[in-house]
PDB file of C-alpha atoms in Angstrom:
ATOM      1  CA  UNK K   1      46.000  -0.788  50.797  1.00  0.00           C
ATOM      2  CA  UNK K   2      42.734  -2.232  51.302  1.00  0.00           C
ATOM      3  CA  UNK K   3      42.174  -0.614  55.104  1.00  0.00           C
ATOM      4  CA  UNK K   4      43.088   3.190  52.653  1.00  0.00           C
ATOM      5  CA  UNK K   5      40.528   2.028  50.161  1.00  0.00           C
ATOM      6  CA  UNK K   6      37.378   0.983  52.681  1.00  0.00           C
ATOM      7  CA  UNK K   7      38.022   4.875  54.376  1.00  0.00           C
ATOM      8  CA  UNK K   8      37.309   6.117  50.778  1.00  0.00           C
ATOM      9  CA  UNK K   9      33.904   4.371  50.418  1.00  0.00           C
ATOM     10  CA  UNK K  10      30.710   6.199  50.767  1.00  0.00           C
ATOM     11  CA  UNK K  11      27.036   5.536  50.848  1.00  0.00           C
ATOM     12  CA  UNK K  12      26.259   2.680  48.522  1.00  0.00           C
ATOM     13  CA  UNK K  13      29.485   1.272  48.089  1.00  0.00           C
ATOM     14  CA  UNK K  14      30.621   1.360  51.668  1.00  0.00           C
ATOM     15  CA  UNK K  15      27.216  -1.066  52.049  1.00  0.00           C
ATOM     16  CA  UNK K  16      28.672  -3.141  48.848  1.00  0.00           C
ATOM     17  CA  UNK K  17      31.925  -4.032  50.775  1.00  0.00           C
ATOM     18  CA  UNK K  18      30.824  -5.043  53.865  1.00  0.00           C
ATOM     19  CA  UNK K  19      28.531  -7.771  51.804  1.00  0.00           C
ATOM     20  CA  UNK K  20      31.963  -9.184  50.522  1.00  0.00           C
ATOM     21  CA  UNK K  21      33.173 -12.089  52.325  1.00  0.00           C
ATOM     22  CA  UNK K  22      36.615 -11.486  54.509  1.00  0.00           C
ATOM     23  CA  UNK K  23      39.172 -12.793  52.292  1.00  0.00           C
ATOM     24  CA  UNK K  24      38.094 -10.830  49.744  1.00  0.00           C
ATOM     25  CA  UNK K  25      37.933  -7.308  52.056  1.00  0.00           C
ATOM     26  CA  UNK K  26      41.393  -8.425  53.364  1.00  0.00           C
ATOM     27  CA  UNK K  27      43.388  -9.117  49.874  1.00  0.00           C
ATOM     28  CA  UNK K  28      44.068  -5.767  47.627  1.00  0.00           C
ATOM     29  CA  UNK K  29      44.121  -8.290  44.330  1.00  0.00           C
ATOM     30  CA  UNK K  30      40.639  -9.782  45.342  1.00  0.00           C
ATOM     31  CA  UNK K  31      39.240  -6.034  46.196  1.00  0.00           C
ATOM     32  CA  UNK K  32      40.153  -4.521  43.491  1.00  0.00           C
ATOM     33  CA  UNK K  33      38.490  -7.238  41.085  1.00  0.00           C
ATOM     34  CA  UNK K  34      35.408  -7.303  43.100  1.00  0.00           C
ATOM     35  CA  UNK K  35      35.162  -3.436  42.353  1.00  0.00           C
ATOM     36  CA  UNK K  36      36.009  -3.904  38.420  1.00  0.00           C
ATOM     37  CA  UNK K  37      33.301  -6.208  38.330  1.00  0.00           C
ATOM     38  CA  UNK K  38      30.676  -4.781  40.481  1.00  0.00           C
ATOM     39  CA  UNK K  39      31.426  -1.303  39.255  1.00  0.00           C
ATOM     40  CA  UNK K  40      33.411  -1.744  35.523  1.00  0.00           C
ATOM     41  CA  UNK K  41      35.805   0.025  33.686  1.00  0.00           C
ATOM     42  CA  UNK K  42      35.229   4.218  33.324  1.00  0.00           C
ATOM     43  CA  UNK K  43      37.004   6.198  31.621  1.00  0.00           C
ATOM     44  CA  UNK K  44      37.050  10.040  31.643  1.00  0.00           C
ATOM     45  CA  UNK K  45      39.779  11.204  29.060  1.00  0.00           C
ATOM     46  CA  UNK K  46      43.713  11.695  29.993  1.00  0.00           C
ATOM     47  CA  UNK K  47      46.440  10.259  28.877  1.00  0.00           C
ATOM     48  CA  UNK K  48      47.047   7.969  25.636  1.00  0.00           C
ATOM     49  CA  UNK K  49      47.982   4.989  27.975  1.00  0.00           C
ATOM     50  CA  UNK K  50      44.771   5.081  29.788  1.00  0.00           C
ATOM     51  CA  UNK K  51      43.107   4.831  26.897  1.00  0.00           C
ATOM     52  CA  UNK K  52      44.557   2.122  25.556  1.00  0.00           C
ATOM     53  CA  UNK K  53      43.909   0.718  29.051  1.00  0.00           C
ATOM     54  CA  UNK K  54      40.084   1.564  28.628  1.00  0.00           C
ATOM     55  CA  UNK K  55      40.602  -0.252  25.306  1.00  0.00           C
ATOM     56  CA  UNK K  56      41.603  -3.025  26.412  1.00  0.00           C
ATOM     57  CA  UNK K  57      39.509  -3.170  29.443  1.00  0.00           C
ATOM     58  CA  UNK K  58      35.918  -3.384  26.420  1.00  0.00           C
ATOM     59  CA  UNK K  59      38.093  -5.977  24.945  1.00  0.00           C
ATOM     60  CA  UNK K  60      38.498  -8.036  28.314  1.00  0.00           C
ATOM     61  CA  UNK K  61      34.730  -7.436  29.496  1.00  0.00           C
ATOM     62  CA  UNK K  62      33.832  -8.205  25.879  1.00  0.00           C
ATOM     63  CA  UNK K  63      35.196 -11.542  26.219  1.00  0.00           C
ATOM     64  CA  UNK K  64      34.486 -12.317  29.678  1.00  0.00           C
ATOM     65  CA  UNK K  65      30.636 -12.092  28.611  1.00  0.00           C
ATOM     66  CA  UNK K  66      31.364 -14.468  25.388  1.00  0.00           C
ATOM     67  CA  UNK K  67      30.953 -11.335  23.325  1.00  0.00           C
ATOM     68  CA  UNK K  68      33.956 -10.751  21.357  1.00  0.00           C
ATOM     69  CA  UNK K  69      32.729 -10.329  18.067  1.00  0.00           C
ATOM     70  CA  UNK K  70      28.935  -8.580  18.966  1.00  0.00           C
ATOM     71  CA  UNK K  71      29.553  -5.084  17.967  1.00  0.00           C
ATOM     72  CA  UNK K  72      26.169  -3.323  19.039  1.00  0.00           C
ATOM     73  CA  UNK K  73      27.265  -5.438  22.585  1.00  0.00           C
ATOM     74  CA  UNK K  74      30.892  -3.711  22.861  1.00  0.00           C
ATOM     75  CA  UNK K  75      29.579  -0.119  21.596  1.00  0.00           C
ATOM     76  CA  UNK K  76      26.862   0.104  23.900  1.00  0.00           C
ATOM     77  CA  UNK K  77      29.413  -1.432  26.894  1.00  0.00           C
ATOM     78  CA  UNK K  78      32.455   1.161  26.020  1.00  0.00           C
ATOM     79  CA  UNK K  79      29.839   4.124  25.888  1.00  0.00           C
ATOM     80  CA  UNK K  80      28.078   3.484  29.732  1.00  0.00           C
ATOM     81  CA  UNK K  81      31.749   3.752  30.794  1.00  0.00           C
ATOM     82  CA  UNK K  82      32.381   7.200  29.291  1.00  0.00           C
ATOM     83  CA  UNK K  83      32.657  10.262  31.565  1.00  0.00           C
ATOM     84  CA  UNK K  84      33.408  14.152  31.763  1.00  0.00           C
ATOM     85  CA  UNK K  85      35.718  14.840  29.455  1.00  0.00           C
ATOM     86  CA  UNK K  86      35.644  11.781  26.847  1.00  0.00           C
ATOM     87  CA  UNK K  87      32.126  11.383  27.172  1.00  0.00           C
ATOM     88  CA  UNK K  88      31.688  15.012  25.676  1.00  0.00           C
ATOM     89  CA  UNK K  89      34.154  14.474  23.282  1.00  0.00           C
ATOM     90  CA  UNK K  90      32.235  10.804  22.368  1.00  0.00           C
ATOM     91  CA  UNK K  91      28.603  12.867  22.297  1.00  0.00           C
ATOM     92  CA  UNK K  92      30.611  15.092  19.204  1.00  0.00           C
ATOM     93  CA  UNK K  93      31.229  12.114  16.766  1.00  0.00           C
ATOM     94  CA  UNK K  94      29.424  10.966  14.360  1.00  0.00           C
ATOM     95  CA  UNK K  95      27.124   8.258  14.094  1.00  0.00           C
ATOM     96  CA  UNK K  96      28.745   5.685  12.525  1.00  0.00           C
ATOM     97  CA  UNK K  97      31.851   5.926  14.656  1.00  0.00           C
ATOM     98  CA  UNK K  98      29.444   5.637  17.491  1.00  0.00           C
ATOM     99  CA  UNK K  99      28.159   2.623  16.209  1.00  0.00           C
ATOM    100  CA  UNK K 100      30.834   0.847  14.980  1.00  0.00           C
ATOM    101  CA  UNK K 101      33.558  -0.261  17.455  1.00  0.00           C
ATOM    102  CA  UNK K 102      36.613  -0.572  15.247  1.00  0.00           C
ATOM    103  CA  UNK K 103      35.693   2.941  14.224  1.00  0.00           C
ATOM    104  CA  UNK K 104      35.354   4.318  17.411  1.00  0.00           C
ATOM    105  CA  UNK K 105      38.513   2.668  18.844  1.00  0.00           C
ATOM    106  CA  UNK K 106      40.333   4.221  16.356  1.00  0.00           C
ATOM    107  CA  UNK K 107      38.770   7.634  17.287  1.00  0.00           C
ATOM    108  CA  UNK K 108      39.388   7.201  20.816  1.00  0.00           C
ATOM    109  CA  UNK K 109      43.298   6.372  20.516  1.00  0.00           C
ATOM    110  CA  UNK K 110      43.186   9.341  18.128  1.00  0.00           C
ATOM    111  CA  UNK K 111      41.986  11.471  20.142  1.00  0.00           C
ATOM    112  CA  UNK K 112      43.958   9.791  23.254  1.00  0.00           C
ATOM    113  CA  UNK K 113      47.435   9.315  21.469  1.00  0.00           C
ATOM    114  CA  UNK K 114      50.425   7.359  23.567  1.00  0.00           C
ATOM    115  CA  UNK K 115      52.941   9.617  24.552  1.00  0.00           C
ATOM    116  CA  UNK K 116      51.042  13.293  24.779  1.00  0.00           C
ATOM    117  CA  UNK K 117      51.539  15.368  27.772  1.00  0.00           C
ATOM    118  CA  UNK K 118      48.060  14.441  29.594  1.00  0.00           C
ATOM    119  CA  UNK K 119      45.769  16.379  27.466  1.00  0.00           C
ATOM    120  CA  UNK K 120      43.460  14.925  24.534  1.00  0.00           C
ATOM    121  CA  UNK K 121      44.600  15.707  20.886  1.00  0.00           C
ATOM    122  CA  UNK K 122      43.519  18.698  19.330  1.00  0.00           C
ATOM    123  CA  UNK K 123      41.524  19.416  16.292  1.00  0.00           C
ATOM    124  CA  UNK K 124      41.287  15.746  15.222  1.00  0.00           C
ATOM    125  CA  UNK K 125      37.390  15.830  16.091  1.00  0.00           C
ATOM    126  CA  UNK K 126      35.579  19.093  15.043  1.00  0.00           C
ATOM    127  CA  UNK K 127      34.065  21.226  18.299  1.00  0.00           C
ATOM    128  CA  UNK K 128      30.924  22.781  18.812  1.00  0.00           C
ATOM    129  CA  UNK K 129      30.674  26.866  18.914  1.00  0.00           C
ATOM    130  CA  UNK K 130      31.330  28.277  22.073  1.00  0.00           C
ATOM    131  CA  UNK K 131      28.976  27.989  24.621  1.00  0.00           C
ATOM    132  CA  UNK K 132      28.459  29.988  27.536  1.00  0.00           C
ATOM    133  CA  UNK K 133      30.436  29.115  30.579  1.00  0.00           C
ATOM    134  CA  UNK K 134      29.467  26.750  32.993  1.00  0.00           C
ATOM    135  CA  UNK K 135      29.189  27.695  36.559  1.00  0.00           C
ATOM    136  CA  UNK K 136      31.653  25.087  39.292  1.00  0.00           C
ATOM    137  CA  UNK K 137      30.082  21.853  40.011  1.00  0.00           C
ATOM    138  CA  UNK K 138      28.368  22.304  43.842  1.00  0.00           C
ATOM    139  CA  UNK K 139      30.529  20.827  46.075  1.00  0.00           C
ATOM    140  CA  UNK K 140      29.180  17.593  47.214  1.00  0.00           C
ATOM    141  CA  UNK K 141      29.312  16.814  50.771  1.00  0.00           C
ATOM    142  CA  UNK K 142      30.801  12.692  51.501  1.00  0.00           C
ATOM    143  CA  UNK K 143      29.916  10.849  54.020  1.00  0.00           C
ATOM    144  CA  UNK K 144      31.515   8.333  55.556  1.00  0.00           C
ATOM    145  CA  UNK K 145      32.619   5.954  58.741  1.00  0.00           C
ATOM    146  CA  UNK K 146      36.375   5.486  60.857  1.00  0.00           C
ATOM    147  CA  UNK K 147      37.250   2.051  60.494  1.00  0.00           C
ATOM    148  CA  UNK K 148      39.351   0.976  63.208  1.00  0.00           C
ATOM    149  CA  UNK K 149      41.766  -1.975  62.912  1.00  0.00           C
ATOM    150  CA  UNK K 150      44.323  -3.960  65.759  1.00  0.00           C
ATOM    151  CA  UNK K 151      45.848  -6.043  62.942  1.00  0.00           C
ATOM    152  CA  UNK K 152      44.682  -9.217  64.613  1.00  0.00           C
ATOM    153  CA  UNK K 153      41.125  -9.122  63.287  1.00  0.00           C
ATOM    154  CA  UNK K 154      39.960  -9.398  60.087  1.00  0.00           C
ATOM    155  CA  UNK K 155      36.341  -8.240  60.686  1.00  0.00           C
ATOM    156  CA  UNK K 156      36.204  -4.500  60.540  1.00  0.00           C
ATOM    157  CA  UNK K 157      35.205  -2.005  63.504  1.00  0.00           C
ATOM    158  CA  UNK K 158      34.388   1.009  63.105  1.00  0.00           C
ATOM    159  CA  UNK K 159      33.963   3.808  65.966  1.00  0.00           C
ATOM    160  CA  UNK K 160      30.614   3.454  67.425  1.00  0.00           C
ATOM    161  CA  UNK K 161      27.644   6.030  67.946  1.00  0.00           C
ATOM    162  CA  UNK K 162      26.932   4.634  70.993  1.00  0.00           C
ATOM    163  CA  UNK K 163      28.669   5.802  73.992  1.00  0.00           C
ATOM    164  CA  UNK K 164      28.573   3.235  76.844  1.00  0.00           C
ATOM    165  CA  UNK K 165      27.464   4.738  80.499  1.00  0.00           C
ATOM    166  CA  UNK K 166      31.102   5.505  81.151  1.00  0.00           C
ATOM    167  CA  UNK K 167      31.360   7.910  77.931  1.00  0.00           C
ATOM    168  CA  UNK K 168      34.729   6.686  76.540  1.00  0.00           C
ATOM    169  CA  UNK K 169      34.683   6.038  72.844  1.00  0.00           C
ATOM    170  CA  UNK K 170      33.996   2.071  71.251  1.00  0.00           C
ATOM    171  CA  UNK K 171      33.997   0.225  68.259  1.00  0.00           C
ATOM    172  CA  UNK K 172      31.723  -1.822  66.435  1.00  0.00           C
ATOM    173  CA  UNK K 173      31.539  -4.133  64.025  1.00  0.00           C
ATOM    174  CA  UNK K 174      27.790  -3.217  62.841  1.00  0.00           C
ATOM    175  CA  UNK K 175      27.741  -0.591  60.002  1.00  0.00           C
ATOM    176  CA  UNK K 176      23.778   0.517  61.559  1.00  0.00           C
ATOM    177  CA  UNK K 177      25.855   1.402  65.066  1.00  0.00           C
ATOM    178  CA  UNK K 178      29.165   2.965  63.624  1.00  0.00           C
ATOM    179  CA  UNK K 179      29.480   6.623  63.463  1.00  0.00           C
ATOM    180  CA  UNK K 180      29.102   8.307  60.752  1.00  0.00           C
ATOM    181  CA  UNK K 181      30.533  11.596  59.655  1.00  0.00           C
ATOM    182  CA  UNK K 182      30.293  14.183  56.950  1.00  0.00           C
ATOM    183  CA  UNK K 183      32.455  16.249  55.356  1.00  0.00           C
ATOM    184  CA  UNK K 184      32.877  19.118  52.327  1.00  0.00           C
ATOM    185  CA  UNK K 185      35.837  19.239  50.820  1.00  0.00           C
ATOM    186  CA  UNK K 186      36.996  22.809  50.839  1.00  0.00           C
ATOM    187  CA  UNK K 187      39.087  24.611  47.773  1.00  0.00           C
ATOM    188  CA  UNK K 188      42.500  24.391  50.209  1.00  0.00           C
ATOM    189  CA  UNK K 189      41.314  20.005  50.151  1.00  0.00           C
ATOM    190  CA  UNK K 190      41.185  20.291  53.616  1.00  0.00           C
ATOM    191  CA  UNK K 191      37.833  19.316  55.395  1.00  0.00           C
ATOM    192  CA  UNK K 192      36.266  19.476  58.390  1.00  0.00           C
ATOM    193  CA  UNK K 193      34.217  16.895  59.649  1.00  0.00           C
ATOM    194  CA  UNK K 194      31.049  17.098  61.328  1.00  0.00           C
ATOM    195  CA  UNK K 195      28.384  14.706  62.725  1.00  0.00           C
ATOM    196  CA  UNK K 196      25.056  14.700  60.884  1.00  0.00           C
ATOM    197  CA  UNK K 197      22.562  15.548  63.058  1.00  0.00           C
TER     198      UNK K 197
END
């Protein structure tokens, strides 16, 4: 799971990994509460059980920072992890319910509830009037490097940009030497990678 993660890092993050020591790039568990706590809980709308997982999440980080009961604290945590959808949907209420956690986790399983078929709850928050339609988000290209792994060694290689004098491809276990490679994800999600030159 971990070597699937690492090819999905990019840019800043991909740097962020290879800072953590081995066991922790090696163990799923350990990975995955490195990221939590380097990059915290987000939460972009869905279903009613990921919200109560978001909920609970603020409630965990709350505690974790000996802030259980500091309200301005929580509301101003739960808000920075708000995205697309929800964080539209948070910009709409009032503020009180902004301000007040108890409020606003009501408003959030509300709008979230357990069970539903994916989408939020409608007409429990009033919407704005129409506005005009957005054009697509650009399509961002990603960039990233090929980790390469044996199984016997737990320090990653990746493919190398250098080609040695007898032009057959190498690995390396510097990030500053490994290839990288670019790529656009196209409307069919398949890409094509290219070498930035």
């Amino acid at each position: 799971m971990t070597d699937f993660v690492v090819t999905c890092l990019v840019d800043n993050a991909l740097l962020w990994w290879s800072t953590l020591d081995e066991e922790v790039q090696g163990s799923w568990k350990l990975l995955r509460q490195a990221m939590v706590s380097e990059y915290g809980s987000r939460f972009c709308g869905g279903s009613g059980e990921e919200a109560e997982d978001f909920v609970r999440a603020v409630h965990r980080k709350a505690i974790d920072e000996g802030k259980p009961r500091d309200n301005g604290w929580i509301v101003t945590y739960a808000e920075s992890c708000l995205a697309g959808e929800a964080l539209r949907w948070y910009a709409q209420l009032d503020l009180d319910t902004q301000e007040n956690w108890k409020k606003l986790q009501k408003a959030l399983l509300n709008q979230y509830p357990r069970g539903d078929a994916g989408g939020p709850a409608r007409n429990l928050v009033p919407t704005p009037p129409a506005a005009a339609s957005l054009a697509p988000a650009p399509k961002v290209a990603r960039r990233g490097r090929i980790r390469v792994s044996d199984g016997n060694s737990s320090t990653p290689h990746y493919l190398s940009k250098v080609l040695p004098s007898h032009n057959r491809l190498c690995t390396t276990d510097s990030l500053t030497d490994a290839l990288e490679l670019e790529w656009s994800p196209g409307s069919d999600d398949l890409s094509t990678l290219s070498i930035p030159g």
